[in-house]
Every structure is written in structure tokens, then in C-alpha cells.
């Protein structure tokens, strides 16, 4: 429940600090005194978007702070989920800086507006005059039925499964779209792939082919030079080997005359061995060297094929061609396997639809079971509020569509008078009737939603007399299980409060500011008497006020 509220530098408020108790609290004051400002400040601390124009003094920051006693509302899991320390007395603070920047804190820990708003929804329900129009909104009507039906857990399960279903449907459509595009490219990709496969590409083969081509294409020149080399090495009179053998014989004779000649002999022997080996290898080349026009043509054609493939695919290396081949294999393979993949995804979607249908069926069953009790409660309360002939008709139809909250269509129909046809609320209910219907709904929802606090902003609009007295009784009854606030212009409701606050304006140093104070018993008598008969407090008004306050 809300235990205190502090507002600084907001709209017409310089500084306001009030404390609240459990039970039923009424807030009164003249039109324009600042009751809406109070609600605006409270809305900000609960996560509403900030407006720089709401700062009273643009050179100072605006601070709004609310303290809530939350030990009895099972909020520990929420605090754990958003990684905040749970405190039995939780302080929410909102700051709006002169720059326009806004900051939010929960127990002095900075938080996002989303977290602040999420916590606020769990702490207090502010019912404004605008919210009464929600009665005509189909989503709100579903919320009412589902709260009474106890559908919260099953709706969460449905929402989770629906998200998975939409994701699978999206993946299926992507596969189908991909298949349509892939089918167009399949033949061309298959042709390109076969072209690359037939080339039997391997890393390093281009260099080998180019070397073979050079050899085969220049076989005559190579043969001539090989023959010349062998002549230089092996010619009996002038050949290099013959010369080295002669040198070897000379230094063999000289080796006995000193180590220097012996060392030269060893070096000559080493060179001779190497040249003999070179000679043998060159001879081997000569033996296998022959013109082969057919092989030359084959190598030339292979090279040309590779060059053409490189040009077609705009690459320079065999490795890049192999990468293109791998990519084409993947595309072709994926296209060939798409049919099976689509079939599997379709089966998955069908299985998810079956699960959704089962859950949606339970949601419908719960709603259908809850509607008679909801109808009876609303009609009973409205009878107490001066609408004895009011009737509701809830039309709940199954559909084939998957909505965010099930597969039902709901029509919330109303008739205020006997003999009148049923129609949508927005077409047949007046403002005063909508206010009474909303109060009846809120009184019922308070039993199911277990909110700590609810605040009604002039929910008594359009009613008076005994009806307002009954509305006060209902709010008073609600306050036995939750904290209830009512901003009201009606003395009958104001007098029902366990405590009463007055919002008023006060001029100081030429500046008007809104203030708020808790009224004592005597002050309540005066305030309610003024609400009954104006500023001139007549004896009858005073007596009536005391009667309303049961003094």
C-alpha cells in the first residue's frame, strides 16, 4: 500500500509531503485546486513519460517520491527477476532535471522506465475518467472476463506457445519463399557445379599444368640444349668430366708432396662425383624427352578450361574456384533437400496448432464458466446503484483465428432498461451509467487481482444523491481488503472515508501553489458542509455533514 508521497517542484506544487494509512481515503477540493496535479505526479513516479513543461521552476529539478509497504504482496520474485534488492518498505523516486533528462530509482538503485512501470502496475491501479472509456474496449472486456475466470496462468502458457508458433510459421514461409527462388536457380547452379566438377580441380594443379605445357611446347629447344650440355660434360677430348679426370690424375701425383695438394685432390674428387651425378640425370632427361603433340594439346585444353573458369567466376586461384564449387554444392544440396525440410516444418507447425487449440479450448471453457457469475455480480451491484433493470449479455464465440489471448470473439452487450434491445456499451450507456458499471467491475476485479492500492478519480461523475451513497458503500467495502482512494466532488462519498484530504490553492508572495492536508474531524465537517451548501455554512448543512460523518 502507498504509505507516503513527496512532490517537489511539480506543476503548481512547490513541496508536498503527505502520509497515508490503509483503508478508505477520500480526497476533495474545488475544481482547479490541483487534484489532477496530484494524480499526474503519482503517475510519473509509476513510470509515465516525463514532460519538461511539468517542472514548476525550470532552474531546479523536479523530484517525486512514493513509499510503498509491499511485504504482503508476493513481489519477491519480481525483484529477483529484475535484479533488485527486495525491501518491505520500497521507495520509488523519479527525477526530472532542468535539461529534460529523466531518472528513475527503486530503493536508490537506478532503473529503466519499463521496470518502473512494471512494478507500478503491481502496486496501484489509477482509475481516471478516461479509463472509464476502456469499458468499450474489447481487450479490457477480455481482461475482466479472464480475471474472473482465473485464466492468468493458462494465458501465459498460450502466449508462450503462440510466440513459438508464429516463429515456426515465419521460418516455414521463409523456406517456401527460398524454395521458389532456389527452383529458379537450381538448373543454372547445377550446370555451373557440373562444369567445375568435370574439371577435377586440385590445389597446385595449375602450376603443374603450366610447367608441363612449357616443357611440351619447347621440347626441341630443350633437346638441343640438353645435347649441348652432355657434350660439354662428356666429350672425350674437351669435356668437363675428361678435364676433371686429368686434373685428378695430376693432383694425385702431387698429393705426396704436401697436404695442400692432397686437399685440392679431395675437392677435385668431390666436384667430379657431383658432375658425374649431374651427367647421369641430364642423360635421363634426354632419354625421356620427346615431342608429344597429343599430350601438349591435352595440357593446353586443360589449361584453357581452367583459365575460362577463372574468368567466368572472376577469381585468380584454383583455391578460389574450389570455394565456388563448395558454395554451389551447398546451394544445390539445400535445394534438393528443401522439400523434406519444408515437410518437417509443416509437421512442426501442425503440432503447435494442436497444442494451441487445446490451450485455447481450456481458456474458452474457463471463460464460459465464469461469465454467468460475472453477469450476476454486475447486475446485482448495478441494481444497488440505481440501475435495477440493467442487464448484460456476454456473447462468447469460438473462431478459427489465433488471437493474442486465445481464439474467442467476445461481445459485451448491455441494456439499461426493460424492453430495450441489447447493444454495445458505447452505443447505449451514458457517462453516469459507464461510471457505475466501471465501479461494479472494479469491485469485482479487486477480489481477483489482489492489487495493494486502487485510486478512483471522480468515478462518481454523473451520479448524485442515494446512488453516490451506494457507490461510497462499495468503495468502503473494497477498502477492507485493499487500500482505496477516491478523488470526489460528492459529500456522500467524501464522508465514507476513514481519512480525508483536501487539495487547495494558496497565494504566497504573488505566486499560487497547490497544497494538500489531512482534515481533522471538525475540518471534515466544515469541508463536507461546504460541499453540500456552499461557503456559507448553514446550520442545516452542518447538521447534514455531521449526519453523513455519523458524528
CSV table of N, CA and C in Angstrom, one decimal, residues 3-61:
chain,number,residue,atom,x,y,z
A,3,UNK,N,2.2,4.4,1.4
A,3,UNK,CA,2.3,5.0,2.8
A,3,UNK,C,2.7,6.5,2.8
A,4,UNK,N,3.4,6.9,1.8
A,4,UNK,CA,3.7,8.4,1.7
A,4,UNK,C,4.0,8.8,0.3
A,5,UNK,N,3.8,10.1,0.1
A,5,UNK,CA,4.1,10.7,-1.2
A,5,UNK,C,4.7,12.1,-1.0
A,6,UNK,N,5.8,12.3,-1.7
A,6,UNK,CA,6.5,13.6,-1.6
A,6,UNK,C,6.7,14.1,-3.0
A,7,UNK,N,6.3,15.4,-3.2
A,7,UNK,CA,6.4,16.0,-4.5
A,7,UNK,C,7.1,17.4,-4.4
A,8,UNK,N,8.1,17.6,-5.2
A,8,UNK,CA,8.8,18.8,-5.2
A,8,UNK,C,9.0,19.4,-6.6
A,9,UNK,N,8.6,20.7,-6.7
A,9,UNK,CA,8.8,21.4,-7.9
A,9,UNK,C,8.0,20.8,-9.1
A,10,UNK,N,6.8,20.5,-8.9
A,10,UNK,CA,6.0,19.9,-10.0
A,10,UNK,C,4.7,20.7,-10.2
A,11,UNK,N,4.5,21.2,-11.4
A,11,UNK,CA,3.3,22.0,-11.8
A,11,UNK,C,3.1,23.1,-10.8
A,12,UNK,N,2.0,23.1,-10.0
A,12,UNK,CA,1.7,24.2,-9.1
A,12,UNK,C,2.2,23.8,-7.7
A,13,UNK,N,2.9,22.7,-7.5
A,13,UNK,CA,3.3,22.3,-6.2
A,13,UNK,C,4.8,22.6,-6.0
A,14,UNK,N,5.1,23.4,-4.9
A,14,UNK,CA,6.5,23.7,-4.5
A,14,UNK,C,7.0,22.5,-3.8
A,15,UNK,N,6.4,22.2,-2.7
A,15,UNK,CA,6.8,21.0,-2.0
A,15,UNK,C,5.5,20.4,-1.2
A,16,UNK,N,5.3,19.1,-1.4
A,16,UNK,CA,4.2,18.5,-0.8
A,16,UNK,C,4.6,17.2,-0.2
A,17,UNK,N,4.3,16.9,1.1
A,17,UNK,CA,4.6,15.7,1.7
A,17,UNK,C,3.5,15.2,2.5
A,18,UNK,N,2.9,14.0,2.2
A,18,UNK,CA,1.7,13.5,2.9
A,18,UNK,C,2.0,12.0,3.2
A,19,UNK,N,1.3,11.6,4.3
A,19,UNK,CA,1.4,10.1,4.6
A,19,UNK,C,0.0,9.6,4.6
A,20,UNK,N,-0.1,8.3,4.2
A,20,UNK,CA,-1.4,7.7,4.1
A,20,UNK,C,-1.5,6.4,5.0
A,21,UNK,N,-2.7,6.0,5.2
A,21,UNK,CA,-2.9,4.8,6.0
A,21,UNK,C,-3.7,3.8,5.2
A,22,UNK,N,-3.9,2.6,5.7
A,22,UNK,CA,-4.7,1.6,5.0
A,22,UNK,C,-6.2,2.0,5.1
A,23,UNK,N,-7.1,1.3,4.4
A,23,UNK,CA,-8.5,1.6,4.4
A,23,UNK,C,-8.9,2.5,3.3
A,24,UNK,N,-9.9,3.3,3.5
A,24,UNK,CA,-10.6,4.2,2.5
A,24,UNK,C,-10.2,5.6,2.7
A,25,UNK,N,-9.5,6.2,1.8
A,25,UNK,CA,-9.1,7.6,1.9
A,25,UNK,C,-9.8,8.4,0.8
A,26,UNK,N,-10.5,9.5,1.2
A,26,UNK,CA,-11.1,10.4,0.2
A,26,UNK,C,-10.3,11.7,0.0
A,27,UNK,N,-10.3,12.2,-1.2
A,27,UNK,CA,-9.6,13.5,-1.5
A,27,UNK,C,-10.6,14.4,-2.1
A,28,UNK,N,-10.7,15.6,-1.5
A,28,UNK,CA,-11.7,16.6,-2.0
A,28,UNK,C,-11.0,17.9,-2.3
A,29,UNK,N,-11.7,18.9,-2.9
A,29,UNK,CA,-11.1,20.2,-3.2
A,29,UNK,C,-11.9,20.8,-4.3
A,30,UNK,N,-11.8,22.1,-4.5
A,30,UNK,CA,-12.5,22.8,-5.5
A,30,UNK,C,-11.9,22.4,-6.9
A,31,UNK,N,-12.7,22.6,-7.9
A,31,UNK,CA,-12.2,22.4,-9.3
A,31,UNK,C,-11.1,23.3,-9.6
A,32,UNK,N,-10.0,22.7,-10.1
A,32,UNK,CA,-8.8,23.5,-10.4
A,32,UNK,C,-7.8,23.7,-9.2
A,33,UNK,N,-8.2,23.0,-8.1
A,33,UNK,CA,-7.3,23.2,-6.9
A,33,UNK,C,-6.0,22.4,-7.1
A,34,UNK,N,-6.0,21.4,-7.9
A,34,UNK,CA,-4.8,20.6,-8.1
A,34,UNK,C,-4.9,19.1,-7.9
A,35,UNK,N,-6.1,18.6,-7.8
A,35,UNK,CA,-6.2,17.2,-7.6
A,35,UNK,C,-5.7,16.4,-8.8
A,36,UNK,N,-5.8,16.9,-10.0
A,36,UNK,CA,-5.3,16.3,-11.2
A,36,UNK,C,-3.7,16.3,-11.2
A,37,UNK,N,-3.2,17.4,-10.6
A,37,UNK,CA,-1.7,17.5,-10.5
A,37,UNK,C,-1.2,16.4,-9.6
A,38,UNK,N,-1.9,16.1,-8.5
A,38,UNK,CA,-1.5,15.0,-7.6
A,38,UNK,C,-1.5,13.7,-8.3
A,39,UNK,N,-2.5,13.5,-9.1
A,39,UNK,CA,-2.5,12.2,-9.9
A,39,UNK,C,-1.4,12.2,-11.0
A,40,UNK,N,-1.1,13.3,-11.6
A,40,UNK,CA,-0.1,13.4,-12.5
A,40,UNK,C,1.3,13.1,-11.9
A,41,UNK,N,1.5,13.6,-10.7
A,41,UNK,CA,2.8,13.3,-10.0
A,41,UNK,C,2.9,11.9,-9.7
A,42,UNK,N,1.8,11.3,-9.2
A,42,UNK,CA,1.8,9.9,-8.9
A,42,UNK,C,2.0,9.0,-10.1
A,43,UNK,N,1.5,9.4,-11.2
A,43,UNK,CA,1.6,8.7,-12.5
A,43,UNK,C,3.1,8.7,-12.9
A,44,UNK,N,3.8,9.8,-12.7
A,44,UNK,CA,5.2,9.9,-13.1
A,44,UNK,C,6.0,9.0,-12.3
A,45,UNK,N,5.8,8.9,-11.0
A,45,UNK,CA,6.6,8.0,-10.2
A,45,UNK,C,6.3,6.5,-10.5
A,46,UNK,N,5.2,6.3,-11.2
A,46,UNK,CA,4.8,4.9,-11.5
A,46,UNK,C,5.2,4.6,-13.0
A,47,UNK,N,6.0,5.5,-13.6
A,47,UNK,CA,6.5,5.2,-14.9
A,47,UNK,C,6.0,5.9,-16.1
A,48,UNK,N,5.1,6.9,-15.9
A,48,UNK,CA,4.7,7.7,-17.1
A,48,UNK,C,5.8,8.5,-17.6
A,49,UNK,N,5.7,8.8,-18.9
A,49,UNK,CA,6.7,9.6,-19.6
A,49,UNK,C,6.7,11.0,-19.0
A,50,UNK,N,7.9,11.6,-18.9
A,50,UNK,CA,8.1,12.9,-18.3
A,50,UNK,C,7.9,14.0,-19.3
A,51,UNK,N,7.5,15.1,-18.9
A,51,UNK,CA,7.3,16.3,-19.7
A,51,UNK,C,8.0,17.5,-19.0
A,52,UNK,N,9.0,18.1,-19.8
A,52,UNK,CA,9.8,19.2,-19.2
A,52,UNK,C,8.9,20.3,-18.7
A,53,UNK,N,7.7,20.5,-19.4
A,53,UNK,CA,6.8,21.6,-19.0
A,53,UNK,C,6.1,21.4,-17.7
A,54,UNK,N,6.3,20.2,-17.1
A,54,UNK,CA,5.7,19.9,-15.8
A,54,UNK,C,6.5,20.5,-14.6
A,55,UNK,N,7.8,20.9,-14.9
A,55,UNK,CA,8.6,21.5,-13.9
A,55,UNK,C,8.1,22.9,-13.5
A,56,UNK,N,7.9,23.1,-12.2
A,56,UNK,CA,7.4,24.4,-11.8
A,56,UNK,C,8.5,25.5,-12.0
A,57,UNK,N,9.7,25.3,-11.4
A,57,UNK,CA,10.8,26.2,-11.5
A,57,UNK,C,11.8,25.5,-12.5
A,58,UNK,N,11.9,26.1,-13.7
A,58,UNK,CA,12.7,25.4,-14.7
A,58,UNK,C,14.2,25.3,-14.4
A,59,UNK,N,14.7,26.0,-13.3
A,59,UNK,CA,16.1,26.0,-13.0
A,59,UNK,C,16.4,25.0,-11.9
A,60,UNK,N,15.4,24.3,-11.4
A,60,UNK,CA,15.6,23.3,-10.4
A,60,UNK,C,15.0,21.9,-10.9
A,61,UNK,N,15.5,20.9,-10.3
A,61,UNK,CA,14.9,19.6,-10.7
A,61,UNK,C,13.6,19.3,-10.0
